Amino acid sequence: MEAAEHRDADTWGYHLLNAAEQGLDPTHTIADAGSGLRAGQKEAFGVECQLHSPKVF
């Protein structure tokens, strides 16, 4: 991973696909409430986020 200016689905998908090329192949994922991360995980790995951490205000 590397620092990125954006946290949208395309940016997450790009970085996660790179990780998949290096062997990352999760059957489950965990994320916060960020829609970009969740969409990127689904795009890269084809799995829905199963768990999430609650929003903290």
Coordinates of C-alpha atoms in Angstrom, one line a residue:
M1 CA 0.0 0.0 0.0
E2 CA 1.0 3.6 -0.4
A3 CA -0.4 7.0 0.4
A4 CA -3.2 8.1 -1.9
E5 CA -5.0 11.4 -2.4
H6 CA -8.4 9.7 -2.9
R7 CA -10.3 7.0 -1.0
D8 CA -12.9 6.2 -3.6
A9 CA -13.8 2.7 -4.9
D10 CA -11.4 3.1 -7.9
T11 CA -8.4 4.0 -5.8
W12 CA -9.1 1.2 -3.3
G13 CA -9.8 -1.3 -6.1
Y14 CA -6.5 -0.4 -7.8
H15 CA -4.4 -0.9 -4.6
L16 CA -6.3 -4.1 -3.6
L17 CA -6.0 -5.6 -7.1
N18 CA -2.2 -5.0 -6.8
A19 CA -2.3 -6.8 -3.5
A20 CA -4.3 -9.7 -5.1
E21 CA -1.6 -10.0 -7.7
Q22 CA 0.9 -10.5 -4.9
G23 CA -1.3 -13.4 -3.4
L24 CA -3.9 -11.7 -1.2
D25 CA -7.1 -13.7 -1.6
P26 CA -9.5 -13.1 1.3
T27 CA -12.7 -15.0 1.8
H28 CA -14.0 -12.3 4.2
T29 CA -13.2 -8.6 4.6
I30 CA -13.6 -6.1 7.4
A31 CA -14.0 -2.3 6.9
D32 CA -15.2 0.8 8.5
A33 CA -18.2 2.6 7.2
G34 CA -16.3 4.0 4.2
S35 CA -18.2 3.2 1.0
G36 CA -15.0 3.5 -1.1
L37 CA -13.2 0.8 0.8
R38 CA -16.2 -1.5 0.7
A39 CA -16.8 -1.1 -3.0
G40 CA -13.1 -1.5 -3.7
Q41 CA -13.0 -4.8 -1.7
K42 CA -16.0 -6.1 -3.7
E43 CA -14.4 -5.0 -7.0
A44 CA -11.0 -6.6 -6.3
F45 CA -12.0 -9.7 -4.5
G46 CA -15.7 -10.3 -5.3
V47 CA -16.6 -10.6 -1.6
E48 CA -19.0 -8.4 0.3
C49 CA -17.7 -6.8 3.5
Q50 CA -19.1 -9.0 6.3
L51 CA -18.2 -7.0 9.4
H52 CA -17.7 -3.3 10.1
S53 CA -16.6 -1.1 12.9
P54 CA -19.2 1.3 14.2
K55 CA -19.0 5.0 13.3
V56 CA -17.5 7.1 16.0
F57 CA -18.7 10.6 16.3

